[in-house]
mmCIF file of C-alpha atoms in Angstrom:
data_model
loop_
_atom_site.group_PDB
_atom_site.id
_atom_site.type_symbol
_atom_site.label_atom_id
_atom_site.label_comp_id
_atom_site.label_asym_id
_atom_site.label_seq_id
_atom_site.Cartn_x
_atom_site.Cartn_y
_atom_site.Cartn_z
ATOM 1 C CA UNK A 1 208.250 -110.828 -20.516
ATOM 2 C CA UNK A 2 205.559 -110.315 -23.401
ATOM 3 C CA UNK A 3 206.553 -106.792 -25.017
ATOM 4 C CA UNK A 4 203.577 -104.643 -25.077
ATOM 5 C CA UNK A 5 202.281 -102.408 -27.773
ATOM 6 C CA UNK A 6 199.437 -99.589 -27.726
ATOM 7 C CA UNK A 7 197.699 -99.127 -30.966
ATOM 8 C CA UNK A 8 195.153 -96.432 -31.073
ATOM 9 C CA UNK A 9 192.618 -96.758 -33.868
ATOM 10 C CA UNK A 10 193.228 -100.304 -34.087
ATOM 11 C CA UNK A 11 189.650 -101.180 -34.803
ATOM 12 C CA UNK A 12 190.235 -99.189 -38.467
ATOM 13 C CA UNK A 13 191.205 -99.636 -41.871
ATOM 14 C CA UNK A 14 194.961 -99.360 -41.382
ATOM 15 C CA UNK A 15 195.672 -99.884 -37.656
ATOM 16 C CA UNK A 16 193.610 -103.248 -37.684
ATOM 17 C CA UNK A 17 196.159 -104.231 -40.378
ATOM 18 C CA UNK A 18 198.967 -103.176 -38.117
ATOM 19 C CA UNK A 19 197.338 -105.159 -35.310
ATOM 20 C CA UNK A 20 197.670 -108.085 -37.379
ATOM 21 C CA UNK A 21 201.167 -107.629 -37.897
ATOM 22 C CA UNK A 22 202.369 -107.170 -34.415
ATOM 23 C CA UNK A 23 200.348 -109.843 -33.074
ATOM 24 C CA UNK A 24 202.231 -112.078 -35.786
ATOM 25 C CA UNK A 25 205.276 -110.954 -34.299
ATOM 26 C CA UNK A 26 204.591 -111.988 -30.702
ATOM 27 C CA UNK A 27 204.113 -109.049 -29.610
ATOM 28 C CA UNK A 28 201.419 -108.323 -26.847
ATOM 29 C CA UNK A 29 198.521 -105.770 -28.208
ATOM 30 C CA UNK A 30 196.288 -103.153 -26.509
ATOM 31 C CA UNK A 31 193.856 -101.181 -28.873
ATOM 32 C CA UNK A 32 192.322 -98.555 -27.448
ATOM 33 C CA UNK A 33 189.291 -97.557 -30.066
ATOM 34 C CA UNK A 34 186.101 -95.463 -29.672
ATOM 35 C CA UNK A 35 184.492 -97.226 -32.696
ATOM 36 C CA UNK A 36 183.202 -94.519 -34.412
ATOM 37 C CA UNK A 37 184.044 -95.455 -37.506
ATOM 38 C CA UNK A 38 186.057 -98.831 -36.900
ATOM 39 C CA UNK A 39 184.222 -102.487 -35.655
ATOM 40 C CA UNK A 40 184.936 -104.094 -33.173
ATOM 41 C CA UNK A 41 185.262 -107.612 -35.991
ATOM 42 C CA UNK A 42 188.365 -106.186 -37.236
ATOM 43 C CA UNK A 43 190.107 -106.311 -34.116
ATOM 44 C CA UNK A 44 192.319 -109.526 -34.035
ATOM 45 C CA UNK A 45 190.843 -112.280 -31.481
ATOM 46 C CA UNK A 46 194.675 -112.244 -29.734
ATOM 47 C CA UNK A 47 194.937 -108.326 -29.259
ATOM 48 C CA UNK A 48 193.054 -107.000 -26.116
ATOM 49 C CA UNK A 49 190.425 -103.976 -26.637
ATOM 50 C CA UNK A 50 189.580 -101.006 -24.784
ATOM 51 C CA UNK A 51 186.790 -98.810 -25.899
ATOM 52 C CA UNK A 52 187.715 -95.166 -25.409
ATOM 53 C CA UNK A 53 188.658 -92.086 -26.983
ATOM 54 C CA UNK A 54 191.563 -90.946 -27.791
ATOM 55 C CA UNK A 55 190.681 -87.695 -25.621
ATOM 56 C CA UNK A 56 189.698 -88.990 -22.657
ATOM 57 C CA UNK A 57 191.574 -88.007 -19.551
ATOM 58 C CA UNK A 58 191.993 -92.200 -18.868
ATOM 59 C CA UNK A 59 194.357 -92.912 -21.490
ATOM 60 C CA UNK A 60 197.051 -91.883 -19.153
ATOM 61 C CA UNK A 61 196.031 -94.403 -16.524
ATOM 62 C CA UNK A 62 195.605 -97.040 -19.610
ATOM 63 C CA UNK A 63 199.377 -96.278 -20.621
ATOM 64 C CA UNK A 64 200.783 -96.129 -16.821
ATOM 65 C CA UNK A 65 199.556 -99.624 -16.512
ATOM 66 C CA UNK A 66 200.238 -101.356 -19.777
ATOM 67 C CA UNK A 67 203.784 -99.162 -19.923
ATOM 68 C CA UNK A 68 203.709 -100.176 -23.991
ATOM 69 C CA UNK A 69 206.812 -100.748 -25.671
ATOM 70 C CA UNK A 70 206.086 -98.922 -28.961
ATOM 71 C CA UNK A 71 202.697 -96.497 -29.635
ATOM 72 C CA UNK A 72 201.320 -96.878 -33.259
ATOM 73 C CA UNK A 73 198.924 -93.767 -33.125
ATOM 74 C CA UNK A 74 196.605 -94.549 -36.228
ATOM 75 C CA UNK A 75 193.023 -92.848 -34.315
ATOM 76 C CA UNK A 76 192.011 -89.717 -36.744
ATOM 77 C CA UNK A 77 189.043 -88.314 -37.402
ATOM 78 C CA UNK A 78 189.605 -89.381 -41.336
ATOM 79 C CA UNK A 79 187.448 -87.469 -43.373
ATOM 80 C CA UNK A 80 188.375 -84.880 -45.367
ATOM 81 C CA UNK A 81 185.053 -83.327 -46.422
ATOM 82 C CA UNK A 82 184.159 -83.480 -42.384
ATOM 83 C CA UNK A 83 186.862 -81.484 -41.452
ATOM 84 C CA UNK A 84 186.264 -78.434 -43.730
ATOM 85 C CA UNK A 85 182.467 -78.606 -42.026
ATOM 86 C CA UNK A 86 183.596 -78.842 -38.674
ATOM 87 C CA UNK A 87 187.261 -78.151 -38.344
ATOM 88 C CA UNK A 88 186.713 -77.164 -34.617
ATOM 89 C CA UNK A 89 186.120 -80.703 -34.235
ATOM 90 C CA UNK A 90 188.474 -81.957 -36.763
ATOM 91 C CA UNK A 91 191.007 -79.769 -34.275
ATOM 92 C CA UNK A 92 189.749 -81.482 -30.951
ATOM 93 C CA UNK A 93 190.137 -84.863 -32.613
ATOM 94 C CA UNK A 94 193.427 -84.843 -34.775
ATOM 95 C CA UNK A 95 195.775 -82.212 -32.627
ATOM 96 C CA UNK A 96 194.287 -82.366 -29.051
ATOM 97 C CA UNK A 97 193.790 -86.132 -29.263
ATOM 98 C CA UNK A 98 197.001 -86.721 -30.929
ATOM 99 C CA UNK A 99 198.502 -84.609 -28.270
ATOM 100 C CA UNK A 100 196.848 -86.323 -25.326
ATOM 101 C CA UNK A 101 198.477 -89.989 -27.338
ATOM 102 C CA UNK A 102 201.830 -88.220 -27.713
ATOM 103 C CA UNK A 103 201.819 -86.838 -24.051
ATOM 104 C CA UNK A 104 201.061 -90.411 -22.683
ATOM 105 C CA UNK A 105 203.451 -92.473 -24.290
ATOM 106 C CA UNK A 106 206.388 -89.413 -23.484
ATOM 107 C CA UNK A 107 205.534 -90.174 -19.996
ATOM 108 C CA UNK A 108 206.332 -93.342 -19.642
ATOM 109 C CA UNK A 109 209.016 -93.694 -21.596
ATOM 110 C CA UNK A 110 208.174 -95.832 -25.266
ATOM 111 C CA UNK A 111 211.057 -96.677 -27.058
ATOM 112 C CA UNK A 112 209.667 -95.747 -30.466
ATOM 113 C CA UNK A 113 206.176 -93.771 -32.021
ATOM 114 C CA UNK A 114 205.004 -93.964 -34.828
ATOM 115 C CA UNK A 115 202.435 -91.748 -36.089
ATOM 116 C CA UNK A 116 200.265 -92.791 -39.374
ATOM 117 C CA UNK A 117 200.036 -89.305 -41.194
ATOM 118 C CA UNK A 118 199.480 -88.156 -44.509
ATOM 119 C CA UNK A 119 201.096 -86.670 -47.509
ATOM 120 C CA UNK A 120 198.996 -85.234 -50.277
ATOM 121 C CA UNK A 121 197.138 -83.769 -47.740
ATOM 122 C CA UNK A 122 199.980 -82.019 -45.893
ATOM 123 C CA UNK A 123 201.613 -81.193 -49.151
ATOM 124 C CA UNK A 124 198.459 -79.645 -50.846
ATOM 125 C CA UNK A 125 198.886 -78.173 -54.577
ATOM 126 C CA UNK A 126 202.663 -78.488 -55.064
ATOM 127 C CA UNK A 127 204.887 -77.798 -58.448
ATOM 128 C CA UNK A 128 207.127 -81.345 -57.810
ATOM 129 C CA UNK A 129 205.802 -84.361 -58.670
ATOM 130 C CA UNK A 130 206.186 -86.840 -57.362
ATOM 131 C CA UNK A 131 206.696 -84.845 -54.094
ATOM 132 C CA UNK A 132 209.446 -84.878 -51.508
ATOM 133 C CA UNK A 133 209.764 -84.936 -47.889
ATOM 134 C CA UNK A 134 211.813 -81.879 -48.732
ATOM 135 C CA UNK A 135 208.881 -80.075 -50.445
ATOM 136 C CA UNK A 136 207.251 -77.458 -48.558
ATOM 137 C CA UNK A 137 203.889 -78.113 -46.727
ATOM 138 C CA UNK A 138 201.350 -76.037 -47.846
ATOM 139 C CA UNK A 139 197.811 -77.773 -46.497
ATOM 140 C CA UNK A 140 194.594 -76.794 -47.870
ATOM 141 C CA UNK A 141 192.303 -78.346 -45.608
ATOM 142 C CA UNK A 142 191.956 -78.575 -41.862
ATOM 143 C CA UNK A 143 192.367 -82.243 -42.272
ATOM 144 C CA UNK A 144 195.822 -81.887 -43.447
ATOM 145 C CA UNK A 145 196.975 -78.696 -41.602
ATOM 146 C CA UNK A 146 196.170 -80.683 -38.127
ATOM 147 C CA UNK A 147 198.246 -83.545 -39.529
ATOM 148 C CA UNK A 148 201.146 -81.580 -39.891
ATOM 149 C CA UNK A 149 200.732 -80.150 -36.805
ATOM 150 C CA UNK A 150 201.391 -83.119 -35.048
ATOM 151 C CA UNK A 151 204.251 -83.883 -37.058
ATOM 152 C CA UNK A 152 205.779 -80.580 -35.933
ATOM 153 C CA UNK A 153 204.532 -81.563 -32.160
ATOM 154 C CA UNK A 154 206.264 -85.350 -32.557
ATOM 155 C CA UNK A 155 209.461 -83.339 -33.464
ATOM 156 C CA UNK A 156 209.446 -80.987 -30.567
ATOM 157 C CA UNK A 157 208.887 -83.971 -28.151
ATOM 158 C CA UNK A 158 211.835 -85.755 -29.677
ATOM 159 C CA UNK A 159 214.290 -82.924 -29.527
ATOM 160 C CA UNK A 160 213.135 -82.059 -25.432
ATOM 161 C CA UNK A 161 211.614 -85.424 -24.439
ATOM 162 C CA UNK A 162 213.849 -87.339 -26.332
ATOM 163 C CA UNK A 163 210.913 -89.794 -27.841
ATOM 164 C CA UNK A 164 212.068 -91.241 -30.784
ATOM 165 C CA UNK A 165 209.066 -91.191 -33.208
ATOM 166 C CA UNK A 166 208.667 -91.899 -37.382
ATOM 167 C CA UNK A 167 205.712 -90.321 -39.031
ATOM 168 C CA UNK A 168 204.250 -92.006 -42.018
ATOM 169 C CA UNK A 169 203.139 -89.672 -44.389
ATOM 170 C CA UNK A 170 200.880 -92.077 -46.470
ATOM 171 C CA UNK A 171 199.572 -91.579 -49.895
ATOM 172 C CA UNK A 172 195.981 -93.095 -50.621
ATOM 173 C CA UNK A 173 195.553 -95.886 -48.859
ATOM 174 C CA UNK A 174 193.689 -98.793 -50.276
ATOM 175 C CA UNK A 175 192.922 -102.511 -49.532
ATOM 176 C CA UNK A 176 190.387 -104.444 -47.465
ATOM 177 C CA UNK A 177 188.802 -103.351 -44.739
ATOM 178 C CA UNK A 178 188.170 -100.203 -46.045
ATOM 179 C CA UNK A 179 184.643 -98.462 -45.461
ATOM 180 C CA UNK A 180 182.506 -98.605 -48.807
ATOM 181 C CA UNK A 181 181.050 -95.001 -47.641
ATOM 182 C CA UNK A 182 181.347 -91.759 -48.121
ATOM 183 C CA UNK A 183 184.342 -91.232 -45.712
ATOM 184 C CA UNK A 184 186.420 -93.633 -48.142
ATOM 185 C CA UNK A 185 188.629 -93.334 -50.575
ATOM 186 C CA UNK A 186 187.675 -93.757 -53.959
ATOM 187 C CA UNK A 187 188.695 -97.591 -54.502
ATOM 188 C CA UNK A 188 186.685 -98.652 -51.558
ATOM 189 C CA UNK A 189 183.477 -96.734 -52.405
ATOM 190 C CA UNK A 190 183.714 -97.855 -55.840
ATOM 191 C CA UNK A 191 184.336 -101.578 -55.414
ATOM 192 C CA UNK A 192 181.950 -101.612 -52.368
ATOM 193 C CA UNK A 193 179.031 -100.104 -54.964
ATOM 194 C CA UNK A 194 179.792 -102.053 -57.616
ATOM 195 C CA UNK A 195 180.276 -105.233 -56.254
ATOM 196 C CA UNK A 196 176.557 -104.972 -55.436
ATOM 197 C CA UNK A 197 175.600 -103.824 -58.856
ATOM 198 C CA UNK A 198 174.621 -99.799 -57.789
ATOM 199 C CA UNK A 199 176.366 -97.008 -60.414
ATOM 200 C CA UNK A 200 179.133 -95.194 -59.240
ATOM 201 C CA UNK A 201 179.767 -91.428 -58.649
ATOM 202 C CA UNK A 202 182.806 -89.162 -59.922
ATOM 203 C CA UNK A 203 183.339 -85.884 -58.878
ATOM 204 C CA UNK A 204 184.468 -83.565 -61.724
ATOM 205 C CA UNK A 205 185.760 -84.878 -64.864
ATOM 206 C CA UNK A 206 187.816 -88.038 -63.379
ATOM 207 C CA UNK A 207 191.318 -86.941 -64.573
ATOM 208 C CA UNK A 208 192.192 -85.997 -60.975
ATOM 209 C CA UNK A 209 195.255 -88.059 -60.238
ATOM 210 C CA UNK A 210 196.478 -89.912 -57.015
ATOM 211 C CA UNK A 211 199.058 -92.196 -55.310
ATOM 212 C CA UNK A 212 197.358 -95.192 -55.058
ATOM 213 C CA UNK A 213 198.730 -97.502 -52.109
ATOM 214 C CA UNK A 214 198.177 -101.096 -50.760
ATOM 215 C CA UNK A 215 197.623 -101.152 -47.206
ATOM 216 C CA UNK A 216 199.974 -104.287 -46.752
ATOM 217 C CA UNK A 217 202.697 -102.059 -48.192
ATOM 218 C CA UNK A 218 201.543 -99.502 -46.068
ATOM 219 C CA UNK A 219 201.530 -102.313 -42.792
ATOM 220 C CA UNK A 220 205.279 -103.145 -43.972
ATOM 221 C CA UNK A 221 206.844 -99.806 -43.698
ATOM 222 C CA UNK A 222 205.355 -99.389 -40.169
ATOM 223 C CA UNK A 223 206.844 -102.462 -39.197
ATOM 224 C CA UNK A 224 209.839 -101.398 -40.350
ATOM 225 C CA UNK A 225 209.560 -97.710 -39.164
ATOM 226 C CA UNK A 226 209.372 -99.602 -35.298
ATOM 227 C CA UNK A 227 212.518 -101.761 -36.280
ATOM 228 C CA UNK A 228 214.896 -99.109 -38.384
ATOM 229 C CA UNK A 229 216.854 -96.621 -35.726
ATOM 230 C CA UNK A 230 215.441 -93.609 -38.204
ATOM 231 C CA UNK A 231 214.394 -90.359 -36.797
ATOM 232 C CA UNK A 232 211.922 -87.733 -38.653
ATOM 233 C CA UNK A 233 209.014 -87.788 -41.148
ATOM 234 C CA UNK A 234 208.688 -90.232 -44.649
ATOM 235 C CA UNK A 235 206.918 -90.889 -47.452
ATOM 236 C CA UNK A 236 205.249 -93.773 -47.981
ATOM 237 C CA UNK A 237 203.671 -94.432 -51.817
ATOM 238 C CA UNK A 238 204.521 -95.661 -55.107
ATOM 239 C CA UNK A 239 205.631 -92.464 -56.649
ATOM 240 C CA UNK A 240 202.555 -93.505 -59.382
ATOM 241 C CA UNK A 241 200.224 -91.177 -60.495
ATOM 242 C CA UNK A 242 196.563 -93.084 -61.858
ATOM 243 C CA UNK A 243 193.514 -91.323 -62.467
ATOM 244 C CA UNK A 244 190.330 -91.884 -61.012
ATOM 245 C CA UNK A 245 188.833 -93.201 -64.442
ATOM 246 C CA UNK A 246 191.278 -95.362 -64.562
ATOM 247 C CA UNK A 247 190.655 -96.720 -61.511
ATOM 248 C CA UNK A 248 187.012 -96.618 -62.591
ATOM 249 C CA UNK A 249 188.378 -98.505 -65.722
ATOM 250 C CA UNK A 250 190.714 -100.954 -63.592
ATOM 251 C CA UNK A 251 187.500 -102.201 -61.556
ATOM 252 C CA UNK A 252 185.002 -102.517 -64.128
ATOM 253 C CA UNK A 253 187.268 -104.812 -65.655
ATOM 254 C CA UNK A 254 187.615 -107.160 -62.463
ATOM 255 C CA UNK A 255 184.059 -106.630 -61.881
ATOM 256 C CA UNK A 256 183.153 -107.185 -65.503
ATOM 257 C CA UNK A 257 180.544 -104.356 -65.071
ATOM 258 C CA UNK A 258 178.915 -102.617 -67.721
ATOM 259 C CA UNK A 259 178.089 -99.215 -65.302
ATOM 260 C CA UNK A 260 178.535 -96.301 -66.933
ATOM 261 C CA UNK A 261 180.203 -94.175 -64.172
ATOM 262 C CA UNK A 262 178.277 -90.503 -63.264
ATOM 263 C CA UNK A 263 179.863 -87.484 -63.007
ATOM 264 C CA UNK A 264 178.717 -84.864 -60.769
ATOM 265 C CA UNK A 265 180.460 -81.723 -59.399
ATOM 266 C CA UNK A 266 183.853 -81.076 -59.258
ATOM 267 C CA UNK A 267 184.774 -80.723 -55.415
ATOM 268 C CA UNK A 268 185.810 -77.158 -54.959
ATOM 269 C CA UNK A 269 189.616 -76.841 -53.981
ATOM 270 C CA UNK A 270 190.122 -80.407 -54.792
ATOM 271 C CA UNK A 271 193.787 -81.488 -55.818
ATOM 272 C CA UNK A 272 194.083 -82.241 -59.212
ATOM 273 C CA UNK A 273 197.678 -83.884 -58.897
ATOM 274 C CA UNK A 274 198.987 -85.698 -55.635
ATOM 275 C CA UNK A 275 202.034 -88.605 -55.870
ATOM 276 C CA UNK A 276 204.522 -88.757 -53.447
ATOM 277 C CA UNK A 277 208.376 -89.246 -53.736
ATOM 278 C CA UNK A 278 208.998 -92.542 -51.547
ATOM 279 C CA UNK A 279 213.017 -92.867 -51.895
ATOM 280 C CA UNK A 280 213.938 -91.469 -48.950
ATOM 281 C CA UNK A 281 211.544 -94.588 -47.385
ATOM 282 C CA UNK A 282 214.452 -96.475 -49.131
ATOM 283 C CA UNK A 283 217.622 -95.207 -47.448
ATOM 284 C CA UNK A 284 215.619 -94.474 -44.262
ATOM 285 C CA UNK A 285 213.546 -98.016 -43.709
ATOM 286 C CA UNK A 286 214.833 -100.225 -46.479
ATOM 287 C CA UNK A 287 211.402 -100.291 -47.475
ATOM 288 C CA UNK A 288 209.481 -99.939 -50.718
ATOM 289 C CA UNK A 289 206.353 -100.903 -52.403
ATOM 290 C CA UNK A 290 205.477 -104.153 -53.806
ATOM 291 C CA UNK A 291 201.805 -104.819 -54.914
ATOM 292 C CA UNK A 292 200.950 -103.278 -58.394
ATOM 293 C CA UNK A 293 197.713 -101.373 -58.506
ATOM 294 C CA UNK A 294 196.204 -104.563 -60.357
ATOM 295 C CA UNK A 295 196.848 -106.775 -57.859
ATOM 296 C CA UNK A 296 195.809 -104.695 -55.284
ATOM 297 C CA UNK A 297 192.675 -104.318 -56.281
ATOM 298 C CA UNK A 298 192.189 -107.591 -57.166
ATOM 299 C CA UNK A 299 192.623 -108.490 -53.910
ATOM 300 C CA UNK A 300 190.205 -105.447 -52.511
ATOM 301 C CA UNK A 301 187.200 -107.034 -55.036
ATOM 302 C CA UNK A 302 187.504 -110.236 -53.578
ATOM 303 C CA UNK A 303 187.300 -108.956 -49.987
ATOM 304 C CA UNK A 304 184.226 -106.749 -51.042
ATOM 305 C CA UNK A 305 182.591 -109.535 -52.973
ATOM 306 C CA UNK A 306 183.115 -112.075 -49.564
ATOM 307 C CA UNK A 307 181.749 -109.099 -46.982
ATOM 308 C CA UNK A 308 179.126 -108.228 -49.476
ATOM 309 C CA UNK A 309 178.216 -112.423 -49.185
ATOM 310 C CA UNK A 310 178.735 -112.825 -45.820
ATOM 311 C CA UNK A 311 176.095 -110.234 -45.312
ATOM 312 C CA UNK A 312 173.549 -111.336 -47.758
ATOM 313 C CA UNK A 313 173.506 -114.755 -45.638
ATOM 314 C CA UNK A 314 173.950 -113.414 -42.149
ATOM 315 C CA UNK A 315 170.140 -111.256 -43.582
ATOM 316 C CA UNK A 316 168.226 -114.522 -44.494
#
């Protein structure tokens, strides 16, 4: 009997990664995607696709038939700036939705959930760097507050519905596939702009620090989180802090670009620090990451340089 797997958002960034993963494993995959900000190309050829939202009253009927296995709930609306717009919406898309996932898969029973969630973001401006699980959450944007709310919710379901569930609290994800626009982080904005020769923005003065992490590391731990018999909320990052100029500096190197990056305004309320503690991912999932900023990045250039060709050819 093929073992079946539901992975919301699997048309994204990170859960087309994860889609990947599982499908290498033999595992049987269902994403269920809206594609409003993921494509339907990233979707492995072997996984099978459903285009709906996460909200929709359907997903239960979609879960009672597929009865999945595990639930990797990656489906967010991702953008920070967005949320402190609209936060209404942010709410209907990252609690309610999340709730309507979590609801689902309690109801028919998955052995295992695991939720991709974030950590500078739930943290917000903390005093211990890097920061630990144990650290208190203190969110400062809607974005983050209703990511921690459903880590709270995944908790209450495990201690009265008994779903086991691990929540990934990732620090800035990176690698191909990422959107070059303005919902991205900074690596794939930057590479994605460069790579076609157009200058580069930095908001503030660039000495804003972050966790930088490689989405196959990323992939790895949530492989693991599915395998590992651990309970509760993790870490996942390097525990190294890099500044955005150096990233800056990192890719015009690559790149061998002579683009003099732009500063414009500092974002107010921005973070100015945010690295993550990722021991406990240790102990917990035997996990821990292994591609070096560098490399990373290398390997995000080349991906941007070959979707930046592709397209060039696909237009003549």
């Amino acid at each position: 009997m093929l073992r079946t797997v539901i992975v919301t958002g699997g048309a994204g960034f990170i859960g087309s990664h994860i889609v990947d993963a599982l499908v290498e494993r033999g595992f049987g995959v269902w994403v269920v995607d809206n594609l409003s900000t993921g494509k339907r190309s990233n979707v492995n050829t072997k996984a099978k696709f459903i285009r709906l939202d996460i909200r929709n009253p359907r997903l239960k009927r979609i879960f009672l038939k597929i009865k999945p296995l595990f639930v990797f709930h990656c489906a967010a609306q991702m953008d920070v700036k967005r949320s402190l717009r609209e936060p209404h919406y942010d709410a209907e898309v990252n609690i309610i939705g999340s709730l309507n996932v979590i609801k689902c898969a309690a109801d028919v029973g998955v052995k295992k959930f695991i939720f991709t969630s974030t950590g500078g973001a739930v943290y917000g401006d903390t005093k211990v760097i890097p920061t630990p699980e144990t650290e208190p959450e203190m969110p400062i944007s809607p974005y983050g507050v209703a990511k921690l709310a459903v880590d709270k919710y995944l908790h209450q379901y495990w201690r009265v519905k008994g779903m086991p569930y691990v929540s990934l609290r990732f620090s800035n994800v990176y690698g191909p596939r990422q959107r070059a626009d303005g919902e991205a982080g900074v690596v794939a904005i930057f590479a994605g702009r460069m790579v076609r020769g157009l200058p580069c923005a930095i908001n503030g003065s660039g000495k804003q620090t972050r966790d930088f992490v490689y989405v196959g590391d990323v992939v790895d731990a949530a492989m693991k989180a599915m395998q590992k018999p651990f309970i509760g909320v993790v870490n996942i990052a390097t525990g190294k802090e890099s500044s955005v100029n150096q990233v800056y500096a990192h890719l015009s190197k690559l790149l061998d670009s002579q683009l003099k990056a732009q500063h414009s305004f500092a974002i107010k309320g921005e973070q100015m620090r945010s690295v993550l503690d990722w021991r406990k991912a240790e102990k917990a999932l035997g996990w821990m990451p292994r591609v070096r900023l560098e490399e990373g990045l290398r390997r995000t250039v080349e991906w941007h340089y070959l979707n930046v060709k592709s397209k060039i050819q696909k237009s003549k």
